[in-house]
Amino acid sequence: MSTFAAVPHTPRSDDQDLLNRLAADLTAACYTVDGVAALVGTDAYAALERDQTVPALLAARAAQRTEEQRTERQDSAEQDSAEQDSAGSRLAAVVLVFLLGEALPTALMDGALPSVGADGLHALGLVEEYDGGLRALMDLRPYSSDTGGEIWVASDLGSHVRPGVLRTDHVLGIGRASLTLAQFAARTPVGRALDLGTGCGIQTFHLLAHAQHVTATDVSERALAVTRFNLLLNAPALGIDPANLEARVSLRLGSLLEPVSGGTYDQVVSNPPFVITPRRSSETTDEQFTYRDGGLAGDDIVSSLLQDIPSVLAPGGSAQLLGNWEIPNGSTWQSRIAGWLPETTDAWIVQREQLTPTHYAETWLRDAAENRNPARFAERFRDYLADFASRSVEHIGFGMVWLRNAGGPATLRRFEEVTYELEQPIGPHLVSAVERHDWLGGCPDLTGEHLLVADDVTEERHQRPGAEHPGVILLRQGAGFRRTTLLSTELAGFVSACDGDLTAGQIIGALAALLDRDDDAFAAALLEEVRNLVADGFLVPEPVSPAKPLP
């Protein structure tokens, strides 16, 4: 079985000494998120995240020229030392080559990364000869997160720094979708985790921060090779023993759940190849963009995952994934997804956007730089529109999916559309929301419970000038899902009394007496509204009993 250490056209990971020397050089060059942002400026660095390289390119070139001029002013006896010791010059060279796709003289790269040197970069498969110097074969960029500190992530060069249409086995780097999933995924400690469709390995890096062992799968051998390179380059930060990689991470080749058949996991994360792509009877797998195209018609890739992922979840295990789904004429996205879910699977789906077929086709054709071939672009655009029309698709939704093996009939089915900005990472807030759901399920009667207003909640009251009472009372969350809800007068009175001193039943009794509403219907209706406030996180249970599972 392949170890994915030496796959053609990917960086090699069969020489740990070279990897260690490269890591030491990158550290010495201050090639970190903060280091690059300081070199090119925060605005130019933000543009890089949008694949706009020009501001950073201008800044890096200017920094390099400044260092060269400073060196030229040194006495000749000091010049060689100055070139080696100039951190700014070293960093600028690394940024120009690995972030911006520039070719630089070999001597400059020898000086920028002296331990590994140009020969070592060649041996690792990171650079090639070009125009009398060196240019990158791979994107290599710093990344900072809960992975344990600064790491570096290799991937294929993006369309913004290379000519032509992307290769079909392109290994995607850190993009908007992968960051969305990383922020959405649960971070509670687990034993066994699965990264389904690992790509460059970004989700695996995050999982290693809280999982004892991670299985990373992909249909692409190149993707697994890049993931292995990234794991071993960053072994100390990721808590990996390079001599025993399998103790923490298992790399498996295959499509979807085939490589893990028969296994179960406490957590599954997946940024699958969910892009809806028109199928052609004559196409082969070599013609499909493996990083985004699952090879199935319509949204079958997402529907099959929602149906099948629960089968590899341990009891109580959860999954977080991204997906696209079609919304045909006369249908709703909620009902469509609900039909895919097994009866024993809890689910929370958050739709983040909807696109028309035209907008969707344009987005993904440009994503692979297919617009650089006008004839192909026009043909593929026509195929997309005809494909969507054949199924009467009016919109395509994109969103985040949370699943759980309920071990019995599902108790949680929540579908919501949230198009505004959420607090990130949102994953911990969703985990807390699920815990509140479970608590409510074990507490059918709230009258004896003590409730508190969540720390991030504020109240707004609006009234017309001269009015005796407010016409609108709102509760707003400052964190998490940042929800806003409208309160009735009696519900506002209930919330204002939730300081932990009185039980919910005592507060309702006082309100009933004050409003002269001493009847069961009043109490039942108010309690139902209170349950909704707890479910949404405006109110939280006070941990009065250690025997009860509380958020």
Coordinates of C-alpha atoms in Angstrom, one line a residue:
M1 CA 0.0 0.0 0.0
S2 CA 1.3 3.4 -0.9
T3 CA 2.6 5.7 1.8
F4 CA 2.0 8.7 -0.5
A5 CA 5.6 9.9 0.3
A6 CA 6.7 10.2 -3.3
V7 CA 3.8 10.7 -5.7
P8 CA 4.7 12.4 -9.1
H9 CA 4.0 16.1 -9.4
T10 CA 3.6 16.6 -5.6
P11 CA 6.0 17.6 -2.8
R12 CA 8.0 14.7 -1.4
S13 CA 7.8 13.7 2.2
D14 CA 10.4 10.8 2.4
D15 CA 13.2 12.9 3.8
Q16 CA 12.4 14.1 7.3
D17 CA 15.8 15.8 7.7
L18 CA 15.0 18.1 4.7
L19 CA 11.6 18.8 6.0
N20 CA 13.0 19.8 9.4
R21 CA 15.6 22.1 7.8
L22 CA 12.9 23.7 5.7
A23 CA 10.7 24.3 8.8
A24 CA 13.7 25.8 10.6
D25 CA 14.5 28.1 7.7
L26 CA 10.8 29.3 7.3
T27 CA 10.8 30.0 11.1
A28 CA 14.1 32.0 10.9
A29 CA 12.7 34.0 7.9
C30 CA 9.7 35.0 10.0
Y31 CA 7.4 33.3 7.4
T32 CA 4.3 33.5 9.6
V33 CA 0.9 35.1 9.2
D34 CA 2.0 38.1 11.3
G35 CA 5.3 38.3 9.6
V36 CA 3.9 38.4 6.0
A37 CA 1.2 40.9 7.1
A38 CA 3.9 43.1 8.5
L39 CA 6.0 42.9 5.4
V40 CA 3.3 43.7 2.8
G41 CA 0.7 45.5 5.0
T42 CA -2.6 44.4 6.4
D43 CA -4.6 45.7 3.4
A44 CA -2.4 43.9 0.9
Y45 CA -2.5 40.7 3.0
A46 CA -6.3 40.9 3.1
A47 CA -6.3 41.2 -0.7
L48 CA -4.2 38.0 -0.9
E49 CA -7.0 36.2 0.8
R50 CA -9.2 37.3 -2.1
D51 CA -6.5 36.0 -4.6
Q52 CA -5.5 39.5 -5.5
T53 CA -1.7 39.5 -5.5
V54 CA -0.8 42.9 -7.0
P55 CA -0.7 44.9 -3.7
A56 CA 1.4 42.3 -2.0
L57 CA 3.6 41.9 -5.0
L58 CA 4.4 45.6 -5.0
A59 CA 5.1 45.7 -1.3
A60 CA 7.3 42.6 -1.4
R61 CA 9.3 43.9 -4.3
A62 CA 9.7 47.3 -2.5
A63 CA 10.9 45.5 0.6
Q64 CA 13.4 43.5 -1.3
R65 CA 14.8 46.6 -3.1
T66 CA 15.1 48.4 0.2
E67 CA 17.2 45.6 1.7
E68 CA 19.3 45.4 -1.4
Q69 CA 20.0 49.1 -1.3
R70 CA 20.9 48.8 2.4
T71 CA 23.3 46.0 1.7
E72 CA 25.0 47.9 -1.1
R73 CA 25.8 50.7 1.3
Q74 CA 27.6 48.3 3.6
D75 CA 31.4 47.9 3.3
S76 CA 32.3 45.1 0.9
A77 CA 33.7 43.0 3.8
E78 CA 30.3 43.1 5.5
Q79 CA 28.2 42.5 2.4
D80 CA 28.0 38.7 2.4
S81 CA 27.0 38.7 6.1
A82 CA 24.4 41.4 5.6
E83 CA 22.7 39.5 2.8
Q84 CA 22.5 36.4 5.0
D85 CA 21.3 38.2 8.1
S86 CA 18.7 40.5 6.6
A87 CA 15.4 39.0 7.8
G88 CA 13.4 41.4 5.6
S89 CA 15.2 40.3 2.5
R90 CA 14.8 36.6 3.3
L91 CA 11.1 37.0 4.1
A92 CA 10.5 39.0 0.9
A93 CA 12.2 36.3 -1.2
V94 CA 10.1 33.5 0.3
V95 CA 6.9 35.6 -0.1
L96 CA 7.7 36.4 -3.7
V97 CA 8.3 32.8 -4.7
F98 CA 5.8 30.8 -2.6
L99 CA 2.9 33.2 -2.3
L100 CA 3.1 35.3 -5.4
G101 CA 4.5 33.0 -8.1
E102 CA 7.6 35.0 -8.9
A103 CA 10.9 33.6 -10.2
L104 CA 14.0 34.6 -8.3
P105 CA 17.7 33.9 -8.8
T106 CA 18.9 30.7 -7.2
A107 CA 21.4 32.6 -5.0
L108 CA 18.6 34.6 -3.5
M109 CA 16.7 31.4 -2.5
D110 CA 20.0 29.9 -1.1
G111 CA 20.3 33.0 1.0
A112 CA 16.6 33.1 2.0
L113 CA 16.5 29.4 3.1
P114 CA 20.1 28.6 3.8
S115 CA 19.7 25.2 5.6
V116 CA 17.6 23.6 2.9
G117 CA 18.9 25.6 0.0
A118 CA 17.8 25.5 -3.6
D119 CA 19.0 21.9 -3.9
G120 CA 16.8 20.9 -1.0
L121 CA 13.8 22.7 -2.4
H122 CA 14.4 20.8 -5.7
A123 CA 14.6 17.5 -3.9
L124 CA 11.4 18.2 -2.0
G125 CA 9.6 19.0 -5.3
L126 CA 8.8 22.6 -4.3
V127 CA 10.6 24.5 -7.1
E128 CA 11.7 24.2 -10.7
E129 CA 14.3 26.0 -12.9
Y130 CA 12.8 28.9 -14.7
D131 CA 14.3 31.8 -16.7
G132 CA 17.7 31.3 -15.1
G133 CA 16.4 31.1 -11.6
L134 CA 13.8 29.3 -9.5
R135 CA 10.0 29.4 -9.3
A136 CA 7.5 27.6 -7.1
L137 CA 5.8 24.4 -8.2
M138 CA 3.6 24.5 -5.1
D139 CA 1.9 27.2 -3.0
L140 CA 3.4 27.2 0.5
R141 CA 1.8 29.6 2.9
P142 CA 1.7 30.2 6.7
Y143 CA -1.5 29.4 8.6
S144 CA -2.4 30.2 12.2
S145 CA -5.3 28.6 14.1
D146 CA -6.1 26.2 17.0
T147 CA -3.7 23.7 15.4
G148 CA -1.1 24.4 18.1
G149 CA 0.6 27.5 16.6
E150 CA 2.1 28.6 13.3
I151 CA 2.2 26.0 10.6
W152 CA 2.7 26.0 6.8
V153 CA 0.3 24.5 4.3
A154 CA 1.3 23.4 0.8
S155 CA -1.2 23.1 -2.1
D156 CA -1.2 23.5 -5.8
L157 CA -0.7 27.0 -7.2
G158 CA -3.9 28.8 -7.7
S159 CA -5.2 30.3 -11.0
H160 CA -4.2 33.8 -9.8
V161 CA -0.5 32.9 -10.1
R162 CA -0.4 30.3 -12.9
P163 CA -1.6 30.3 -16.5
G164 CA -4.3 28.3 -18.1
V165 CA -7.1 26.1 -16.8
L166 CA -6.4 24.2 -13.6
R167 CA -5.3 20.6 -13.8
T168 CA -8.2 18.3 -13.0
D169 CA -6.4 16.7 -10.1
H170 CA -5.7 20.2 -8.6
V171 CA -5.1 20.1 -4.8
L172 CA -7.0 23.0 -3.4
G173 CA -5.4 25.2 -0.7
I174 CA -6.9 27.1 2.2
G175 CA -10.0 28.8 0.7
R176 CA -13.3 30.3 1.9
A177 CA -15.1 27.0 2.0
S178 CA -12.4 25.2 4.0
L179 CA -12.2 28.1 6.5
T180 CA -16.0 28.0 6.8
L181 CA -15.9 24.3 7.7
A182 CA -13.0 24.8 10.1
Q183 CA -15.1 27.5 12.0
F184 CA -18.2 25.3 11.9
A185 CA -16.7 22.1 13.1
A186 CA -17.1 20.9 16.7
R187 CA -14.0 21.1 18.9
T188 CA -14.9 18.9 21.8
P189 CA -12.4 16.1 22.6
V190 CA -13.0 12.9 20.7
G191 CA -11.2 9.6 20.3
R192 CA -11.6 8.8 16.5
A193 CA -12.2 11.4 13.8
L194 CA -12.7 11.2 10.1
D195 CA -11.7 13.9 7.5
L196 CA -13.7 12.8 4.5
G197 CA -12.1 14.3 1.3
T198 CA -9.0 15.8 3.0
G199 CA -7.6 17.8 0.1
C200 CA -4.5 19.6 1.4
G201 CA -5.3 18.4 5.0
I202 CA -6.6 21.6 6.5
Q203 CA -9.4 19.9 8.4
T204 CA -7.1 17.1 9.7
F205 CA -4.8 19.8 11.2
H206 CA -7.7 21.2 13.1
L207 CA -9.0 17.8 14.2
L208 CA -5.6 16.8 15.6
A209 CA -6.0 19.6 18.2
H210 CA -8.8 17.6 19.9
A211 CA -8.9 14.1 18.4
Q212 CA -6.7 11.3 19.5
H213 CA -6.6 9.8 16.0
V214 CA -7.7 11.1 12.6
T215 CA -8.4 9.1 9.4
A216 CA -8.0 11.3 6.3
T217 CA -9.4 10.0 3.0
D218 CA -9.4 11.3 -0.5
V219 CA -10.1 10.0 -4.0
S220 CA -6.9 11.8 -5.2
E221 CA -3.5 10.3 -4.5
R222 CA -1.9 13.7 -5.1
A223 CA -4.1 15.2 -2.3
L224 CA -3.0 12.5 0.1
A225 CA 0.6 13.1 -0.8
V226 CA 0.2 16.8 -0.1
T227 CA -1.5 16.1 3.2
R228 CA 1.4 13.8 4.2
F229 CA 3.9 16.5 3.3
N230 CA 2.0 19.1 5.4
L231 CA 1.7 16.8 8.4
L232 CA 5.4 15.9 8.5
L233 CA 6.5 19.5 7.8
N234 CA 4.5 20.6 10.8
A235 CA 5.0 17.5 13.0
P236 CA 5.9 19.3 16.3
A237 CA 3.0 21.8 16.1
L238 CA 0.6 19.0 15.3
G239 CA 1.8 16.6 18.0
I240 CA 3.0 14.0 15.5
D241 CA 6.0 11.7 15.8
P242 CA 7.4 11.6 12.2
A243 CA 8.6 8.1 12.8
N244 CA 5.1 6.9 13.7
L245 CA 2.7 9.0 11.7
E246 CA 0.0 6.2 11.8
A247 CA -0.3 6.6 15.6
R248 CA -2.1 9.9 15.0
V249 CA -3.1 9.9 11.3
S250 CA -4.1 7.3 8.8
L251 CA -4.2 8.2 5.1
R252 CA -6.6 6.2 2.9
L253 CA -7.2 6.4 -0.8
G254 CA -10.8 5.9 -2.1
S255 CA -14.1 7.5 -3.0
L256 CA -16.5 8.9 -0.3
L257 CA -17.0 6.3 2.5
E258 CA -15.4 3.3 0.7
P259 CA -12.0 3.6 2.4
V260 CA -13.6 3.4 5.9
S261 CA -16.3 0.8 5.3
G262 CA -17.1 -1.0 8.6
G263 CA -15.4 1.7 10.8
T264 CA -17.1 4.1 13.2
Y265 CA -16.0 7.5 14.3
D266 CA -16.9 10.0 17.0
Q267 CA -16.7 12.9 14.6
V268 CA -16.7 13.3 10.8
V269 CA -15.9 16.5 9.0
S270 CA -16.1 16.9 5.3
N271 CA -15.7 19.6 2.7
P272 CA -16.8 17.2 -0.1
P273 CA -16.7 17.7 -3.9
F274 CA -20.2 19.1 -3.7
V275 CA -20.2 21.4 -6.8
I276 CA -23.1 20.5 -9.0
T277 CA -21.6 19.9 -12.5
P278 CA -23.4 18.8 -15.7
R279 CA -22.6 15.2 -16.6
R280 CA -21.7 14.0 -20.1
S281 CA -22.1 10.4 -21.2
S282 CA -18.6 10.5 -22.8
E283 CA -16.7 11.9 -19.8
T284 CA -14.1 10.1 -17.9
T285 CA -12.9 10.6 -14.3
D286 CA -9.8 12.2 -15.7
E287 CA -11.9 15.0 -17.0
Q288 CA -13.5 15.8 -13.6
F289 CA -12.0 18.4 -11.2
T290 CA -11.6 16.0 -8.3
Y291 CA -11.3 18.8 -5.7
R292 CA -14.9 19.9 -6.3
D293 CA -16.7 17.4 -8.6
G294 CA -18.0 14.2 -7.1
G295 CA -18.9 12.7 -10.4
L296 CA -22.6 12.3 -9.6
A297 CA -25.6 14.1 -11.3
G298 CA -27.2 17.1 -9.6
D299 CA -26.8 17.2 -5.9
D300 CA -26.6 13.5 -5.5
I301 CA -23.2 13.7 -3.9
V302 CA -24.6 15.7 -0.9
S303 CA -27.8 13.7 -0.7
S304 CA -25.8 10.4 -0.6
L305 CA -23.5 11.8 2.1
L306 CA -26.4 12.9 4.3
Q307 CA -27.9 9.4 4.0
D308 CA -24.7 7.5 4.5
I309 CA -22.5 9.4 6.9
P310 CA -24.7 8.4 9.9
S311 CA -23.7 4.8 9.2
V312 CA -20.1 5.5 10.2
L313 CA -21.0 7.6 13.3
A314 CA -20.6 6.0 16.7
P315 CA -23.6 6.4 19.0
G316 CA -23.8 10.1 19.8
G317 CA -21.1 10.9 17.2
S318 CA -21.6 14.0 15.1
A319 CA -20.7 15.2 11.6
Q320 CA -20.1 18.6 10.1
L321 CA -20.0 19.2 6.4
L322 CA -20.7 21.7 3.7
G323 CA -22.9 21.3 0.7
N324 CA -24.9 22.6 -2.3
W325 CA -28.5 21.6 -2.9
E326 CA -30.9 22.2 -5.7
I327 CA -34.1 24.0 -5.1
P328 CA -36.5 23.1 -7.9
N329 CA -39.6 25.1 -8.9
G330 CA -42.4 24.5 -6.4
S331 CA -40.1 23.0 -3.8
T332 CA -38.4 24.3 -0.6
W333 CA -34.8 23.6 0.3
Q334 CA -35.9 22.5 3.8
S335 CA -38.3 19.8 2.5
R336 CA -35.7 18.6 0.0
I337 CA -33.0 18.0 2.6
A338 CA -35.4 16.6 5.1
G339 CA -36.2 13.8 2.7
W340 CA -32.5 12.7 2.6
L341 CA -32.1 12.3 6.4
P342 CA -32.4 8.8 8.1
E343 CA -35.0 8.6 10.8
T344 CA -32.3 8.1 13.5
T345 CA -30.3 11.2 12.6
D346 CA -30.5 14.5 14.4
A347 CA -29.8 17.4 12.0
W348 CA -29.3 21.1 12.0
I349 CA -29.0 22.7 8.6
V350 CA -27.9 26.4 8.1
Q351 CA -28.4 27.7 4.6
R352 CA -26.0 30.6 4.0
E353 CA -26.8 31.7 0.5
Q354 CA -28.8 31.0 -2.7
L355 CA -27.6 31.5 -6.2
T356 CA -29.4 31.4 -9.5
P357 CA -28.2 28.9 -12.1
T358 CA -26.5 31.6 -14.1
H359 CA -24.6 33.0 -11.1
Y360 CA -23.7 29.5 -10.0
A361 CA -22.4 28.5 -13.4
E362 CA -20.3 31.6 -13.7
T363 CA -18.9 31.2 -10.2
W364 CA -17.6 27.6 -10.7
L365 CA -16.4 28.1 -14.3
R366 CA -14.2 31.0 -13.1
D367 CA -13.1 29.0 -10.1
A368 CA -11.2 26.5 -12.4
A369 CA -10.2 29.4 -14.7
E370 CA -12.2 27.8 -17.5
N371 CA -13.0 31.3 -18.7
R372 CA -9.5 31.5 -20.0
N373 CA -10.6 29.3 -22.9
P374 CA -13.5 31.3 -24.4
A375 CA -14.9 28.4 -26.5
R376 CA -14.8 26.0 -23.6
F377 CA -16.3 28.6 -21.3
A378 CA -19.3 29.2 -23.6
E379 CA -19.8 25.4 -24.1
R380 CA -19.6 24.6 -20.5
F381 CA -21.9 27.6 -19.5
R382 CA -24.5 26.2 -21.9
D383 CA -24.2 22.8 -20.4
Y384 CA -24.7 24.1 -16.9
L385 CA -27.9 26.0 -17.8
A386 CA -29.3 23.1 -19.7
D387 CA -28.6 20.7 -16.9
F388 CA -30.3 22.9 -14.3
A389 CA -33.3 23.5 -16.7
S390 CA -33.7 19.7 -17.1
R391 CA -34.6 19.5 -13.4
S392 CA -36.5 22.8 -13.2
V393 CA -33.9 24.2 -10.8
E394 CA -34.6 27.8 -9.8
H395 CA -31.9 28.2 -7.2
I396 CA -28.9 26.4 -5.7
G397 CA -28.4 26.6 -2.0
F398 CA -25.2 26.5 0.0
G399 CA -24.8 25.8 3.6
M400 CA -23.5 24.0 6.7
V401 CA -24.8 20.6 7.8
W402 CA -24.6 19.2 11.4
L403 CA -25.6 15.6 11.9
R404 CA -25.7 13.2 14.9
N405 CA -26.3 9.6 15.4
A406 CA -29.3 9.8 17.8
G407 CA -29.3 6.1 18.5
G408 CA -33.1 6.1 18.1
P409 CA -35.8 8.3 16.6
A410 CA -34.4 11.8 15.9
T411 CA -35.3 14.6 18.3
L412 CA -33.6 17.5 16.6
R413 CA -34.5 18.7 13.1
R414 CA -33.8 22.4 12.6
F415 CA -33.6 24.2 9.3
E416 CA -32.8 27.9 9.1
E417 CA -31.5 30.4 6.7
V418 CA -28.9 32.8 8.1
T419 CA -27.3 35.1 5.5
Y420 CA -25.8 37.7 7.8
E421 CA -22.3 37.5 9.5
L422 CA -22.0 35.1 12.4
E423 CA -19.5 35.2 15.2
Q424 CA -16.6 32.9 14.3
P425 CA -15.9 30.2 15.1
I426 CA -19.5 29.3 15.2
G427 CA -18.9 25.6 16.0
P428 CA -18.8 26.0 19.8
H429 CA -22.0 28.0 19.8
L430 CA -23.8 25.3 17.8
V431 CA -22.5 22.6 20.2
S432 CA -23.9 24.7 23.1
A433 CA -27.2 25.0 21.3
V434 CA -27.4 21.2 20.9
E435 CA -26.6 20.7 24.6
R436 CA -29.5 23.1 25.4
H437 CA -31.7 21.1 23.1
D438 CA -30.8 17.9 24.9
W439 CA -31.3 19.6 28.3
L440 CA -34.8 20.8 27.2
G441 CA -35.6 17.3 26.0
G442 CA -34.8 15.9 29.5
C443 CA -36.8 18.7 31.2
P444 CA -40.4 18.7 30.0
D445 CA -41.5 21.0 32.8
L446 CA -39.5 24.2 33.3
T447 CA -41.5 25.6 36.2
G448 CA -39.0 24.4 38.8
E449 CA -35.9 25.6 36.8
H450 CA -33.8 28.6 37.5
L451 CA -32.9 30.5 34.3
L452 CA -30.4 33.3 33.5
V453 CA -30.1 35.8 30.7
A454 CA -27.1 34.9 28.6
D455 CA -24.1 37.1 29.1
D456 CA -24.1 38.4 25.5
V457 CA -27.8 39.4 25.4
T458 CA -29.1 43.0 25.4
E459 CA -32.6 44.5 25.3
E460 CA -33.9 47.3 23.1
R461 CA -37.1 49.1 23.7
H462 CA -38.7 51.4 21.1
Q463 CA -41.6 53.7 21.6
R464 CA -43.2 56.7 19.9
P465 CA -42.5 60.1 21.5
G466 CA -44.9 60.7 24.3
A467 CA -46.1 57.0 24.4
E468 CA -46.5 55.6 27.9
H469 CA -45.3 52.1 27.0
P470 CA -42.8 50.8 24.4
G471 CA -44.3 49.5 21.1
V472 CA -41.4 47.2 20.3
I473 CA -39.2 45.2 22.7
L474 CA -36.3 43.3 21.2
L475 CA -33.7 40.9 22.6
R476 CA -30.3 40.8 20.7
Q477 CA -27.4 38.4 20.9
G478 CA -24.0 39.9 20.6
A479 CA -22.3 36.5 20.0
G480 CA -22.8 33.2 18.3
F481 CA -25.8 33.3 15.8
R482 CA -26.4 36.9 16.8
R483 CA -30.2 36.4 16.7
T484 CA -32.8 39.1 17.3
T485 CA -36.3 38.2 18.7
L486 CA -39.4 40.2 19.4
L487 CA -40.8 40.0 22.9
S488 CA -44.4 40.4 24.1
T489 CA -44.8 42.5 27.3
E490 CA -45.3 39.5 29.5
L491 CA -42.2 37.7 28.0
A492 CA -40.1 40.8 28.5
G493 CA -41.2 40.8 32.1
F494 CA -40.2 37.2 32.4
V495 CA -36.8 37.8 31.0
S496 CA -36.1 40.8 33.2
A497 CA -36.7 38.6 36.3
C498 CA -34.3 35.8 35.2
D499 CA -31.5 36.5 37.6
G500 CA -31.4 33.0 39.1
D501 CA -33.3 33.9 42.3
L502 CA -36.8 32.7 41.3
T503 CA -37.8 29.6 39.4
A504 CA -39.6 29.9 36.1
G505 CA -42.9 28.9 37.8
Q506 CA -42.5 31.6 40.5
I507 CA -41.9 34.3 37.8
I508 CA -44.9 33.2 35.8
G509 CA -47.1 33.2 38.9
A510 CA -46.0 36.7 39.8
L511 CA -46.7 37.9 36.2
A512 CA -50.1 36.2 36.2
A513 CA -51.1 38.0 39.4
L514 CA -49.8 41.3 38.1
L515 CA -51.6 41.0 34.8
D516 CA -54.7 39.3 36.3
R517 CA -54.1 36.3 34.1
D518 CA -54.3 33.5 36.6
D519 CA -55.1 30.7 34.1
D520 CA -53.4 27.5 32.8
A521 CA -53.4 28.7 29.2
F522 CA -51.4 31.8 30.1
A523 CA -48.8 29.8 31.9
A524 CA -48.5 27.2 29.1
A525 CA -48.2 29.7 26.4
L526 CA -45.5 31.7 28.3
L527 CA -43.6 28.5 29.1
E528 CA -43.5 27.6 25.4
E529 CA -42.0 31.0 24.5
V530 CA -39.5 30.6 27.3
R531 CA -38.5 27.2 25.9
N532 CA -37.8 28.9 22.6
L533 CA -35.6 31.5 24.2
V534 CA -33.6 28.7 25.9
A535 CA -33.3 26.8 22.6
D536 CA -32.0 30.0 20.9
G537 CA -29.6 30.9 23.7
F538 CA -31.2 34.0 25.0
L539 CA -31.8 32.3 28.3
V540 CA -29.6 29.6 29.8
P541 CA -30.3 27.2 32.7
E542 CA -28.5 27.9 35.9
P543 CA -26.3 24.9 36.9
V544 CA -28.1 24.2 40.1
S545 CA -27.8 20.4 40.0
P546 CA -24.6 18.6 39.1
A547 CA -26.6 15.6 38.2
K548 CA -28.1 17.4 35.2
P549 CA -26.3 17.8 31.9
L550 CA -26.1 21.6 31.4
P551 CA -24.5 23.7 28.7

